[in-house]
PDB file of C-alpha atoms and ligand atoms in Angstrom:
ATOM      1  CA  UNK A  24     155.388  80.955  97.410  1.00  0.00           C
ATOM      2  CA  UNK A  25     157.016  78.743 100.039  1.00  0.00           C
ATOM      3  CA  UNK A  26     159.354  76.226  98.265  1.00  0.00           C
ATOM      4  CA  UNK A  27     161.041  73.128  99.984  1.00  0.00           C
ATOM      5  CA  UNK A  28     163.796  71.018  98.606  1.00  0.00           C
ATOM      6  CA  UNK A  29     163.868  67.257  99.610  1.00  0.00           C
ATOM      7  CA  UNK A  30     167.344  66.019  98.534  1.00  0.00           C
ATOM      8  CA  UNK A  31     168.674  62.514  98.595  1.00  0.00           C
ATOM      9  CA  UNK A  32     170.635  59.718  96.817  1.00  0.00           C
ATOM     10  CA  UNK A  33     167.253  58.040  95.902  1.00  0.00           C
ATOM     11  CA  UNK A  34     169.223  54.835  94.843  1.00  0.00           C
ATOM     12  CA  UNK A  35     166.422  53.919  94.168  1.00  0.00           C
ATOM     13  CA  UNK A  36     163.557  55.852  95.823  1.00  0.00           C
ATOM     14  CA  UNK A  37     161.282  53.698  98.102  1.00  0.00           C
ATOM     15  CA  UNK A  38     157.920  53.781  99.685  1.00  0.00           C
ATOM     16  CA  UNK A  39     159.622  55.423 102.620  1.00  0.00           C
ATOM     17  CA  UNK A  40     160.775  58.379 100.473  1.00  0.00           C
ATOM     18  CA  UNK A  41     157.292  58.511  98.822  1.00  0.00           C
ATOM     19  CA  UNK A  42     155.838  58.925 102.306  1.00  0.00           C
ATOM     20  CA  UNK A  43     158.011  61.774 103.094  1.00  0.00           C
ATOM     21  CA  UNK A  44     157.385  63.306  99.693  1.00  0.00           C
ATOM     22  CA  UNK A  45     153.510  63.133 100.202  1.00  0.00           C
ATOM     23  CA  UNK A  46     153.723  64.665 103.687  1.00  0.00           C
ATOM     24  CA  UNK A  47     156.206  67.320 102.891  1.00  0.00           C
ATOM     25  CA  UNK A  48     154.161  68.288  99.728  1.00  0.00           C
ATOM     26  CA  UNK A  49     151.329  69.219 102.184  1.00  0.00           C
ATOM     27  CA  UNK A  50     153.699  71.745 104.086  1.00  0.00           C
ATOM     28  CA  UNK A  51     155.036  73.718 101.107  1.00  0.00           C
ATOM     29  CA  UNK A  52     153.370  75.305  97.971  1.00  0.00           C
ATOM     30  CA  UNK A  53     155.997  73.489  95.885  1.00  0.00           C
ATOM     31  CA  UNK A  54     158.351  70.711  96.767  1.00  0.00           C
ATOM     32  CA  UNK A  55     161.243  69.994  94.679  1.00  0.00           C
ATOM     33  CA  UNK A  56     162.539  66.400  94.877  1.00  0.00           C
ATOM     34  CA  UNK A  57     166.235  66.662  94.154  1.00  0.00           C
ATOM     35  CA  UNK A  58     168.383  63.628  93.233  1.00  0.00           C
ATOM     36  CA  UNK A  59     171.845  64.584  94.339  1.00  0.00           C
ATOM     37  CA  UNK A  60     175.264  63.025  94.480  1.00  0.00           C
ATOM     38  CA  UNK A  61     176.388  61.804  97.921  1.00  0.00           C
ATOM     39  CA  UNK A  62     180.126  61.696  97.608  1.00  0.00           C
ATOM     40  CA  UNK A  63     180.335  58.842 100.161  1.00  0.00           C
ATOM     41  CA  UNK A  64     178.151  56.465  98.068  1.00  0.00           C
ATOM     42  CA  UNK A  65     178.569  54.619  94.749  1.00  0.00           C
ATOM     43  CA  UNK A  66     175.431  54.696  92.878  1.00  0.00           C
ATOM     44  CA  UNK A  67     173.663  51.650  91.388  1.00  0.00           C
ATOM     45  CA  UNK A  68     171.305  53.887  89.204  1.00  0.00           C
ATOM     46  CA  UNK A  69     172.108  56.706  86.826  1.00  0.00           C
ATOM     47  CA  UNK A  70     170.726  60.107  87.688  1.00  0.00           C
ATOM     48  CA  UNK A  71     168.387  59.825  84.673  1.00  0.00           C
ATOM     49  CA  UNK A  72     167.015  56.493  86.044  1.00  0.00           C
ATOM     50  CA  UNK A  73     166.560  58.039  89.402  1.00  0.00           C
ATOM     51  CA  UNK A  74     164.865  61.062  88.206  1.00  0.00           C
ATOM     52  CA  UNK A  75     162.560  58.947  85.949  1.00  0.00           C
ATOM     53  CA  UNK A  76     161.602  56.739  88.819  1.00  0.00           C
ATOM     54  CA  UNK A  77     160.844  59.720  90.973  1.00  0.00           C
ATOM     55  CA  UNK A  78     158.846  61.415  88.297  1.00  0.00           C
ATOM     56  CA  UNK A  79     156.808  58.262  87.670  1.00  0.00           C
ATOM     57  CA  UNK A  80     155.952  57.747  91.367  1.00  0.00           C
ATOM     58  CA  UNK A  81     155.041  61.297  92.076  1.00  0.00           C
ATOM     59  CA  UNK A  82     152.936  61.854  88.957  1.00  0.00           C
ATOM     60  CA  UNK A  83     149.622  62.264  91.004  1.00  0.00           C
ATOM     61  CA  UNK A  84     151.121  64.934  93.355  1.00  0.00           C
ATOM     62  CA  UNK A  85     150.695  68.173  91.567  1.00  0.00           C
ATOM     63  CA  UNK A  86     152.922  70.482  93.675  1.00  0.00           C
ATOM     64  CA  UNK A  87     156.047  68.063  93.326  1.00  0.00           C
ATOM     65  CA  UNK A  88     158.756  68.757  90.895  1.00  0.00           C
ATOM     66  CA  UNK A  89     161.665  66.284  90.279  1.00  0.00           C
ATOM     67  CA  UNK A  90     165.085  67.563  89.449  1.00  0.00           C
ATOM     68  CA  UNK A  91     168.749  66.480  89.842  1.00  0.00           C
ATOM     69  CA  UNK A  92     171.758  68.478  90.625  1.00  0.00           C
ATOM     70  CA  UNK A  93     175.518  67.665  91.155  1.00  0.00           C
ATOM     71  CA  UNK A  94     176.864  70.368  93.528  1.00  0.00           C
ATOM     72  CA  UNK A  95     176.391  71.807  96.920  1.00  0.00           C
ATOM     73  CA  UNK A  96     172.927  71.556  98.293  1.00  0.00           C
ATOM     74  CA  UNK A  97     173.173  74.918  99.968  1.00  0.00           C
ATOM     75  CA  UNK A  98     173.845  76.732  96.588  1.00  0.00           C
ATOM     76  CA  UNK A  99     171.076  74.754  94.976  1.00  0.00           C
ATOM     77  CA  UNK A 100     168.465  75.549  97.624  1.00  0.00           C
ATOM     78  CA  UNK A 101     169.437  79.342  97.261  1.00  0.00           C
ATOM     79  CA  UNK A 102     169.261  79.322  93.449  1.00  0.00           C
ATOM     80  CA  UNK A 103     165.684  77.707  93.666  1.00  0.00           C
ATOM     81  CA  UNK A 104     164.618  80.277  96.166  1.00  0.00           C
ATOM     82  CA  UNK A 105     163.659  77.761  98.635  1.00  0.00           C
ATOM     83  CA  UNK A 106     163.180  78.345 102.414  1.00  0.00           C
ATOM     84  CA  UNK A 107     163.916  74.878 103.726  1.00  0.00           C
ATOM     85  CA  UNK A 108     165.429  71.521 103.289  1.00  0.00           C
ATOM     86  CA  UNK A 109     163.402  68.457 104.035  1.00  0.00           C
ATOM     87  CA  UNK A 110     164.840  65.244 105.388  1.00  0.00           C
ATOM     88  CA  UNK A 111     163.341  62.141 106.774  1.00  0.00           C
ATOM     89  CA  UNK A 112     164.643  60.681 110.052  1.00  0.00           C
ATOM     90  CA  UNK A 113     164.109  56.806 110.675  1.00  0.00           C
ATOM     91  CA  UNK A 114     165.980  56.428 113.849  1.00  0.00           C
ATOM     92  CA  UNK A 115     168.566  57.869 116.303  1.00  0.00           C
ATOM     93  CA  UNK A 116     171.123  56.341 114.113  1.00  0.00           C
ATOM     94  CA  UNK A 117     170.342  58.844 111.407  1.00  0.00           C
ATOM     95  CA  UNK A 118     170.273  61.718 113.677  1.00  0.00           C
ATOM     96  CA  UNK A 119     174.122  62.477 114.177  1.00  0.00           C
ATOM     97  CA  UNK A 120     175.030  62.366 110.390  1.00  0.00           C
ATOM     98  CA  UNK A 121     171.753  64.481 109.538  1.00  0.00           C
ATOM     99  CA  UNK A 122     172.404  66.966 112.420  1.00  0.00           C
ATOM    100  CA  UNK A 123     175.955  67.519 111.145  1.00  0.00           C
ATOM    101  CA  UNK A 124     174.716  68.188 107.387  1.00  0.00           C
ATOM    102  CA  UNK A 125     172.102  70.454 108.804  1.00  0.00           C
ATOM    103  CA  UNK A 126     174.477  72.506 110.648  1.00  0.00           C
ATOM    104  CA  UNK A 127     176.952  72.779 107.700  1.00  0.00           C
ATOM    105  CA  UNK A 128     174.259  73.660 105.307  1.00  0.00           C
ATOM    106  CA  UNK A 129     173.294  76.455 107.800  1.00  0.00           C
ATOM    107  CA  UNK A 130     176.941  77.635 107.729  1.00  0.00           C
ATOM    108  CA  UNK A 131     176.998  77.820 103.964  1.00  0.00           C
ATOM    109  CA  UNK A 132     173.631  79.494 103.774  1.00  0.00           C
ATOM    110  CA  UNK A 133     172.543  81.039 107.171  1.00  0.00           C
ATOM    111  CA  UNK A 134     168.822  81.605 105.993  1.00  0.00           C
ATOM    112  CA  UNK A 135     168.408  78.016 105.370  1.00  0.00           C
ATOM    113  CA  UNK A 136     166.615  75.753 107.765  1.00  0.00           C
ATOM    114  CA  UNK A 137     166.326  71.944 107.659  1.00  0.00           C
ATOM    115  CA  UNK A 138     162.956  70.314 108.569  1.00  0.00           C
ATOM    116  CA  UNK A 139     162.970  66.714 109.761  1.00  0.00           C
ATOM    117  CA  UNK A 140     159.892  64.521 109.296  1.00  0.00           C
ATOM    118  CA  UNK A 141     159.783  61.426 111.246  1.00  0.00           C
ATOM    119  CA  UNK A 142     159.506  58.295 109.046  1.00  0.00           C
ATOM    120  CA  UNK A 143     156.200  56.383 109.593  1.00  0.00           C
ATOM    121  CA  UNK A 144     156.628  53.448 111.733  1.00  0.00           C
ATOM    122  CA  UNK A 145     156.044  50.777 108.969  1.00  0.00           C
ATOM    123  CA  UNK A 146     159.023  52.247 107.006  1.00  0.00           C
ATOM    124  CA  UNK A 147     161.384  52.491 109.862  1.00  0.00           C
ATOM    125  CA  UNK A 148     163.377  49.424 108.662  1.00  0.00           C
ATOM    126  CA  UNK A 149     163.283  50.340 104.984  1.00  0.00           C
ATOM    127  CA  UNK A 150     166.374  51.675 103.034  1.00  0.00           C
ATOM    128  CA  UNK A 151     167.483  51.803  99.523  1.00  0.00           C
ATOM    129  CA  UNK A 152     170.374  49.449 100.453  1.00  0.00           C
ATOM    130  CA  UNK A 153     167.992  46.928 101.674  1.00  0.00           C
ATOM    131  CA  UNK A 154     165.868  47.218  98.520  1.00  0.00           C
ATOM    132  CA  UNK A 155     169.026  46.874  96.240  1.00  0.00           C
ATOM    133  CA  UNK A 156     170.268  43.846  98.171  1.00  0.00           C
ATOM    134  CA  UNK A 157     166.983  41.966  98.069  1.00  0.00           C
ATOM    135  CA  UNK A 158     166.571  42.706  94.231  1.00  0.00           C
ATOM    136  CA  UNK A 159     170.067  41.492  93.555  1.00  0.00           C
ATOM    137  CA  UNK A 160     169.146  38.174  94.869  1.00  0.00           C
ATOM    138  CA  UNK A 161     165.845  37.880  93.146  1.00  0.00           C
ATOM    139  CA  UNK A 162     163.718  38.595  96.184  1.00  0.00           C
ATOM    140  CA  UNK A 163     160.238  40.334  96.269  1.00  0.00           C
ATOM    141  CA  UNK A 164     160.381  44.011  96.635  1.00  0.00           C
ATOM    142  CA  UNK A 165     156.763  44.642  96.128  1.00  0.00           C
ATOM    143  CA  UNK A 166     156.120  46.049  99.590  1.00  0.00           C
ATOM    144  CA  UNK A 167     159.174  48.313  99.505  1.00  0.00           C
ATOM    145  CA  UNK A 168     158.853  50.139  96.192  1.00  0.00           C
ATOM    146  CA  UNK A 169     155.992  51.456  94.008  1.00  0.00           C
ATOM    147  CA  UNK A 170     154.675  49.218  91.188  1.00  0.00           C
ATOM    148  CA  UNK A 171     155.526  51.791  88.619  1.00  0.00           C
ATOM    149  CA  UNK A 172     159.241  51.330  89.064  1.00  0.00           C
ATOM    150  CA  UNK A 173     159.576  47.624  90.524  1.00  0.00           C
ATOM    151  CA  UNK A 174     160.165  45.917  87.137  1.00  0.00           C
ATOM    152  CA  UNK A 175     162.876  48.507  86.202  1.00  0.00           C
ATOM    153  CA  UNK A 176     164.643  47.890  89.445  1.00  0.00           C
ATOM    154  CA  UNK A 177     164.566  44.208  89.074  1.00  0.00           C
ATOM    155  CA  UNK A 178     165.561  44.219  85.460  1.00  0.00           C
ATOM    156  CA  UNK A 179     168.601  46.235  86.378  1.00  0.00           C
ATOM    157  CA  UNK A 180     169.720  44.488  89.627  1.00  0.00           C
ATOM    158  CA  UNK A 181     168.492  40.862  89.719  1.00  0.00           C
ATOM    159  CA  UNK A 182     171.390  38.593  89.294  1.00  0.00           C
ATOM    160  CA  UNK A 183     169.569  35.386  89.512  1.00  0.00           C
ATOM    161  CA  UNK A 184     168.076  35.680  86.162  1.00  0.00           C
TER     162      UNK A 184
HETATM  163  O1  LIG B   2     169.885  59.973 100.606  1.00  0.00           O
HETATM  164  P1  LIG B   2     171.339  60.423 101.174  1.00  0.00           P
HETATM  165  O2  LIG B   2     172.506  59.697 100.673  1.00  0.00           O
HETATM  166  O3  LIG B   2     171.449  60.548 102.755  1.00  0.00           O
HETATM  167  O4  LIG B   2     171.470  62.051 100.789  1.00  0.00           O
HETATM  168  C1  LIG B   2     172.650  62.783 101.033  1.00  0.00           C
HETATM  169  C2  LIG B   2     172.747  64.058 100.115  1.00  0.00           C
HETATM  170  C3  LIG B   2     172.713  63.698  98.584  1.00  0.00           C
HETATM  171  C4  LIG B   2     171.467  64.954 100.351  1.00  0.00           C
HETATM  172  C5  LIG B   2     174.030  64.790 100.546  1.00  0.00           C
HETATM  173  O5  LIG B   2     175.172  64.015 100.244  1.00  0.00           O
HETATM  174  C6  LIG B   2     174.268  66.169  99.874  1.00  0.00           C
HETATM  175  O6  LIG B   2     173.603  67.052 100.246  1.00  0.00           O
HETATM  176  N1  LIG B   2     175.087  66.125  98.759  1.00  0.00           N
HETATM  177  C7  LIG B   2     175.273  67.322  97.872  1.00  0.00           C
HETATM  178  C8  LIG B   2     176.632  67.839  98.166  1.00  0.00           C
HETATM  179  C9  LIG B   2     176.613  68.760  99.512  1.00  0.00           C
HETATM  180  O7  LIG B   2     176.065  69.682  99.645  1.00  0.00           O
HETATM  181  N2  LIG B   2     177.398  68.152 100.445  1.00  0.00           N
HETATM  182  C10 LIG B   2     177.579  68.909 101.725  1.00  0.00           C
HETATM  183  C11 LIG B   2     176.382  68.514 102.541  1.00  0.00           C
HETATM  184  S1  LIG B   2     176.595  69.283 104.194  1.00  0.00           S
END
């Protein structure tokens, strides 16, 4: 069985992430979407909230499993018996950082490859940071995140209420 791992901060997950999840789910027998800790970022949402959001938005994709992990991605992928890490690339600006992480992960686990999927054009501008910022100011995030999780995001972040 070919298992892929799609890791990320997912703070919160967006339609851009969902697009990558749907497409990657067709490339592997099983895709594990793993909410992980990015040491460079402070999270607005708890791990439990992130996992709950991801579970709700991927309910209809049978070969997707949602998990969370606080540790090294290379170790996690080995433990899960996965053959590849999946990442979405939005722009050239993402590339340097992602390239660096892919090489570091390969050093830590030489059998491990990172597969990059190009973000669909309509989501090129989208990021969790933008979603959080719009939500904090009471803006409309309907076009950026699935309906299943929109109200929970607004309830937590909207400071105009
Ligand atoms: O959505 P993000 O913030 O770009 O995801 C980055 C993430 C969480 C995948 C990355 O920070 C990570 O892999 N964290 C786990 C710890 C780890 O393995 N760090 C070394 C990466 S080379």
